[in-house]
Short mmCIF file of C-alpha atoms in Angstrom, two decimals:
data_model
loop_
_atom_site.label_atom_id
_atom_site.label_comp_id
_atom_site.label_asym_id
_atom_site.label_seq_id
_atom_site.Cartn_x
_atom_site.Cartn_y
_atom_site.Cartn_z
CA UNK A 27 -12.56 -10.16 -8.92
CA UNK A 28 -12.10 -13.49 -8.37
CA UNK A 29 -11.21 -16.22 -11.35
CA UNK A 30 -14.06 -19.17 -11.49
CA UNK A 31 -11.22 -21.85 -10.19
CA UNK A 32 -8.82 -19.42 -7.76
CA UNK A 33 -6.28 -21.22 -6.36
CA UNK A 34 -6.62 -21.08 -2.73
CA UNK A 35 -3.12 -22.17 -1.78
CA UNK A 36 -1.20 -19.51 -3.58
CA UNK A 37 -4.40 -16.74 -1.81
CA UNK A 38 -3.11 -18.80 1.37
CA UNK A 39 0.67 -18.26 0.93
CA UNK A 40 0.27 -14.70 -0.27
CA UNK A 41 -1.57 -14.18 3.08
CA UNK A 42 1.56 -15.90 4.82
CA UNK A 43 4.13 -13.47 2.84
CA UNK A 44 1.95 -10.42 3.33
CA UNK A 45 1.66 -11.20 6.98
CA UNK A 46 5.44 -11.32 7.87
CA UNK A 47 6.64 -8.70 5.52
CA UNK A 48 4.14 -6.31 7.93
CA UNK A 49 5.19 -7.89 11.11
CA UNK A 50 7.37 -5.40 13.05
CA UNK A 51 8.83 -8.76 14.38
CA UNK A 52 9.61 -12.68 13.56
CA UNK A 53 6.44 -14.69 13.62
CA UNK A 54 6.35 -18.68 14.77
CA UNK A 55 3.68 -20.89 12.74
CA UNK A 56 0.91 -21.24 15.39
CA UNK A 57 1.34 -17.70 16.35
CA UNK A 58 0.55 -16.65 12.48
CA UNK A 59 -2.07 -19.35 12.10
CA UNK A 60 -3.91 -17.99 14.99
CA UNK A 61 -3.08 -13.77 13.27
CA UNK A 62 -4.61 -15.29 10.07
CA UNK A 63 -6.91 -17.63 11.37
CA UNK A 64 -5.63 -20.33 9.48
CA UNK A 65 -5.02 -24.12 10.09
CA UNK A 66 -2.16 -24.85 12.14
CA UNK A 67 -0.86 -27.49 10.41
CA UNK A 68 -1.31 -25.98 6.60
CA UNK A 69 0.11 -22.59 7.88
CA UNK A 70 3.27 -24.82 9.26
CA UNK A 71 3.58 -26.54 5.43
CA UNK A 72 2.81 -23.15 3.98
CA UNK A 73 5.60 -21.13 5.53
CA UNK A 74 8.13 -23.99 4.61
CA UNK A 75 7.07 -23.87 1.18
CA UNK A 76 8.11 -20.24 1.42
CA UNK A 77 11.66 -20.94 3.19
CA UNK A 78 11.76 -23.57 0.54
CA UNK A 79 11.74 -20.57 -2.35
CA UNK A 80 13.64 -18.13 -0.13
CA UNK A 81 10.72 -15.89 0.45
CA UNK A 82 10.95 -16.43 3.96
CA UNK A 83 13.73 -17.87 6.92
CA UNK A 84 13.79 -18.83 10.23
CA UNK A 85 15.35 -16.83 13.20
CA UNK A 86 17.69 -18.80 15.87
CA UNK A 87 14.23 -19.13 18.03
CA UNK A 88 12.73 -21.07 14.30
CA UNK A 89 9.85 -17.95 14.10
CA UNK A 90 9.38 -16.67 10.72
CA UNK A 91 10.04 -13.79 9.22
CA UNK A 92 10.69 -12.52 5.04
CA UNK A 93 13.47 -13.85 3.28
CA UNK A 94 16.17 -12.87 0.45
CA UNK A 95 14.06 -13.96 -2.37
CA UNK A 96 11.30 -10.74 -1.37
CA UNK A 97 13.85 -8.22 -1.66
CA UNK A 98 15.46 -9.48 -4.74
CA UNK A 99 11.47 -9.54 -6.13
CA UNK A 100 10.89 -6.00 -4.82
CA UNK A 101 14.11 -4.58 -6.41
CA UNK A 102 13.25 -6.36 -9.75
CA UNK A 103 9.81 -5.25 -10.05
CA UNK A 104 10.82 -1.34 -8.67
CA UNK A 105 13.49 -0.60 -11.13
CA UNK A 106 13.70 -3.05 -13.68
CA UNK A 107 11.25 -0.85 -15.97
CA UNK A 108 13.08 2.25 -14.74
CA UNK A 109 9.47 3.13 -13.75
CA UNK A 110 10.86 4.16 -9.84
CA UNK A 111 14.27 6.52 -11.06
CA UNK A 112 11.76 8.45 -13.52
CA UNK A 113 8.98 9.18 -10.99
CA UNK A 114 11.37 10.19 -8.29
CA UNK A 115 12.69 12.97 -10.90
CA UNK A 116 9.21 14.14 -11.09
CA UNK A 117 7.90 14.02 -7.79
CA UNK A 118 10.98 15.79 -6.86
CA UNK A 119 10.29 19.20 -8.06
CA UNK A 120 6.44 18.84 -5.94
CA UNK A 121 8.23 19.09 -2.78
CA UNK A 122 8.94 22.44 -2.50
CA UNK A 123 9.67 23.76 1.01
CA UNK A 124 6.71 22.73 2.86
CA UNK A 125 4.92 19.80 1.58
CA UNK A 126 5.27 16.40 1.77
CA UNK A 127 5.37 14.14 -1.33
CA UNK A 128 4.26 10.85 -1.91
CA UNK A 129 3.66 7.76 -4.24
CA UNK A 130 2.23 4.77 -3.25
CA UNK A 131 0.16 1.29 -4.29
CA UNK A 132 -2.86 -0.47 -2.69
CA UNK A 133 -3.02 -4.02 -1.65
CA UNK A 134 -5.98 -5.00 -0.17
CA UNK A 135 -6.34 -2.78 2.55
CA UNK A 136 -2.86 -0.94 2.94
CA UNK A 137 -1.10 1.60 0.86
CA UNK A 138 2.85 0.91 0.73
CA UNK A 139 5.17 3.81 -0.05
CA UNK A 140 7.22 3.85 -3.11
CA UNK A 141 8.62 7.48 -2.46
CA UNK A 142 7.63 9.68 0.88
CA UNK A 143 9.67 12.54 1.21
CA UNK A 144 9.30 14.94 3.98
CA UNK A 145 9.67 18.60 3.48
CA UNK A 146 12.82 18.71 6.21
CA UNK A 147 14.71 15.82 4.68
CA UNK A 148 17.28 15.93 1.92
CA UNK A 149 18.13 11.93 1.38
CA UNK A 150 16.34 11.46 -1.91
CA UNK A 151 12.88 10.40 -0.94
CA UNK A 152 13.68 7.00 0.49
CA UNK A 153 11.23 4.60 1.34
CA UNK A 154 11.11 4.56 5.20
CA UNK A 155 7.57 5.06 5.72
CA UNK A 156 5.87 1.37 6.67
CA UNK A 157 2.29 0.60 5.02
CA UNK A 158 -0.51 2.81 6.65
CA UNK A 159 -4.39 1.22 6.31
CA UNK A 160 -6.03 2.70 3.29
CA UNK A 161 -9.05 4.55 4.83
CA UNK A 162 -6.50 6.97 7.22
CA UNK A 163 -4.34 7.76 3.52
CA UNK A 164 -5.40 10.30 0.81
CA UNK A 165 -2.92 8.02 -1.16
CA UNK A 166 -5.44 4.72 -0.29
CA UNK A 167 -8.86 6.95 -0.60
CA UNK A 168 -7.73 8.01 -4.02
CA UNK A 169 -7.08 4.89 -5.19
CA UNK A 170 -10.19 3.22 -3.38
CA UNK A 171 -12.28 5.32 -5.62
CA UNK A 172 -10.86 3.35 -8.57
CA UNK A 173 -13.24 0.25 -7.09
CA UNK A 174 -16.49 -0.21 -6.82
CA UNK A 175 -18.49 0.40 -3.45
CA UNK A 176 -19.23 -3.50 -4.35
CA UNK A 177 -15.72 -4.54 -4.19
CA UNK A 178 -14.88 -2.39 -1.02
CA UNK A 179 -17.82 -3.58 0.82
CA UNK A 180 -16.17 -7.51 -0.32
CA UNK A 181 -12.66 -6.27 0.44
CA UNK A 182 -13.64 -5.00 4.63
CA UNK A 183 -15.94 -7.89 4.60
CA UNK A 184 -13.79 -10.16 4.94
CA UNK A 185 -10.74 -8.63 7.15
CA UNK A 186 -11.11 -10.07 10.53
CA UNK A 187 -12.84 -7.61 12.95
CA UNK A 188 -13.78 -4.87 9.72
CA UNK A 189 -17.20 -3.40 9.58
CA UNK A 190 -19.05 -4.73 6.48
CA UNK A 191 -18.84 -1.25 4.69
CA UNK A 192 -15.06 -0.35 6.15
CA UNK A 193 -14.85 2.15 8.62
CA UNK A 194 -17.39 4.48 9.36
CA UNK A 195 -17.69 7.08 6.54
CA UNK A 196 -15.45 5.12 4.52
CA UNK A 197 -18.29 5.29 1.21
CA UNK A 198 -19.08 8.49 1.22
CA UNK A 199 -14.97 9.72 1.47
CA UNK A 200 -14.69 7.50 -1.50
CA UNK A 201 -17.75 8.99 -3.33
CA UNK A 202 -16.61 12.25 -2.72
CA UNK A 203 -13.03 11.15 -4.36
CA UNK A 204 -14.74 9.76 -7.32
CA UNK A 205 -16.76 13.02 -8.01
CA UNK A 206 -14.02 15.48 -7.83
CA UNK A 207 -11.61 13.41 -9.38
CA UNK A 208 -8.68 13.56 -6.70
CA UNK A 209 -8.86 12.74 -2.79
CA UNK A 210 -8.88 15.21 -0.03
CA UNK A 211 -8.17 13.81 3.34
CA UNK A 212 -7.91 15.78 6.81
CA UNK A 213 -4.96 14.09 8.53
CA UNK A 214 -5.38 15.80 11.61
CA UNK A 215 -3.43 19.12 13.22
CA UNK A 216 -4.67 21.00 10.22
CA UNK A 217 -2.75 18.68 7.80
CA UNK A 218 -4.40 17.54 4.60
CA UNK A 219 -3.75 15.07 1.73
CA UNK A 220 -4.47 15.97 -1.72
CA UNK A 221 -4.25 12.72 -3.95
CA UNK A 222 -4.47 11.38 -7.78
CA UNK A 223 -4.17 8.44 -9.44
CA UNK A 224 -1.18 7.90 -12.11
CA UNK A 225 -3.55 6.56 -15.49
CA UNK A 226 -2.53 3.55 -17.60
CA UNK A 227 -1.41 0.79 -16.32
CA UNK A 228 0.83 2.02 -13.41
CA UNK A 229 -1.80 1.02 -10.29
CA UNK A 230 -0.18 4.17 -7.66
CA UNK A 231 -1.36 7.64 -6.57
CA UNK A 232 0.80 10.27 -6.15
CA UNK A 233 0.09 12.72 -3.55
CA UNK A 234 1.00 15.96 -1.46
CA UNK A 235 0.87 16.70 2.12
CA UNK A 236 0.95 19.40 4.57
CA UNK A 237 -1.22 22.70 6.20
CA UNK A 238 -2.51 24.59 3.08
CA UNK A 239 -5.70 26.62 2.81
CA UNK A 240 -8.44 25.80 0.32
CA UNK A 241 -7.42 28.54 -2.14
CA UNK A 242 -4.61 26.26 -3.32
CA UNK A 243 -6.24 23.50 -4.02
CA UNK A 244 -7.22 24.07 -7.27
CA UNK A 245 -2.92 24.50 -7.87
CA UNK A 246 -2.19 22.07 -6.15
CA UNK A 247 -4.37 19.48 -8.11
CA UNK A 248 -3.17 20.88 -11.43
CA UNK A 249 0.96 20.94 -10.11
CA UNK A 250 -0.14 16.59 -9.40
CA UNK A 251 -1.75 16.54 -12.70
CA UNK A 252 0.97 17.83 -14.42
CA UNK A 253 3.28 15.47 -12.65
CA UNK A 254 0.86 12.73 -13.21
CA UNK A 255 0.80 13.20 -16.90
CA UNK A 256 4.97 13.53 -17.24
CA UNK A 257 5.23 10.26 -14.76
CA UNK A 258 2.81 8.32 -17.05
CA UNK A 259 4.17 9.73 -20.86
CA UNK A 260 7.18 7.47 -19.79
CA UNK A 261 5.34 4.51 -17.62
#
């Protein structure tokens, strides 16, 4: 929800940041003005505010793209708490031999991994996986279900080419998430997403992955439960 006096220029920049941190590639200042639909000229003085504070630099062709100052922010905000190292130990023993395992956060109308670790891979869990939209995640449909059809109908409303209400059936998948109390999302080939959100004050979901059949459902929730509860005991 919205403050009574938001301050539109830091909305603005946060658009700008958001905007080349998903780019797969280096964005020039009319190019994101025009992605954004912003003002030429205030995109142009926003993005050197953000070279200004590091957050973002300029290739040898003077496009944009994020700078030192996000990483050092993401690193900071991941592990300073120790929050990261302890739900990795968790989510570690969820994996077993053929599920994948994931934790992730909304913003706006993405989830961003935290952890995603794939059944076949041994490396830890790193975070390779770039930001899927919310309504094709288990992850984003669990945590949708934390708003209110109000503030979903407000969030789609006012992405650039988004139906009103999201994409089609995107209500009643989050309706269904509210009533049982986790997500269940068909990913296609047969794979599902079973999905939870970690309580207190630790905004992420926590999830599994893979081809299962309905009878473990019920095991599965309780195994992300469990996890949920030793991830948040420390959180």
């Amino acid at each position: 929800m919205l403050p009574a006096q938001p301050n539109q220029s830091l909305i603005d920049g946060l658009a700008c940041l958001h905007a080349l941190a998903a780019s797969p590639a280096a964005l020039g200042s009319r190019e994101l003005a025009r992605l954004l639909e912003f003002e030429p000229t205030r995109t142009n003085r926003l993005l050197k505010t953000l070279a200004h504070l590091g957050l973002a630099e300029q290739d040898e062709k003077r496009k944009y793209r994020v700078g030192p100052a996000i990483h050092v922010l993401g690193v900071e905000s991941l592990h300073t708490s120790g929050f990261i190292d302890r739900a990795v130990e968790v989510l570690k023993g969820l994996d077993g031999e053929h599920l994948t395992v994931a934790m992730g956060v909304l913003w706006q109308d993405v989830v961003c991994y935290l952890y995603h670790q794939y059944p076949s891979h041994t490396d830890g869990g790193t975070v390779r996986h770039r930001p899927v939209p919310a309504s094709t995640s288990g992850l984003g449909l669990a945590l949708m279900a934390q708003m209110s059809d109000d503030e979903l109908r407000a969030l789609y409303a006012v992405r650039s080419g988004a139906q009103r209400d999201g994409p089609t059936g995107l209500l009643e998948q989050v309706a269904d998430a509210r009533r049982q109390g986790y997500a269940l999302f068909a990913a296609g080939g047969g794979e599902r997403t079973i999905a939870i959100v970690l309580g207190g004050s630790l905004h992420a979901a926590i999830g599994v992955s893979g081809i299962f059949p309905d009878g473990d459902i019920p095991g599965l929730v309780s195994d992300l439960r469990s996890a949920a509860a030793q991830i948040t005991e420390t959180g």
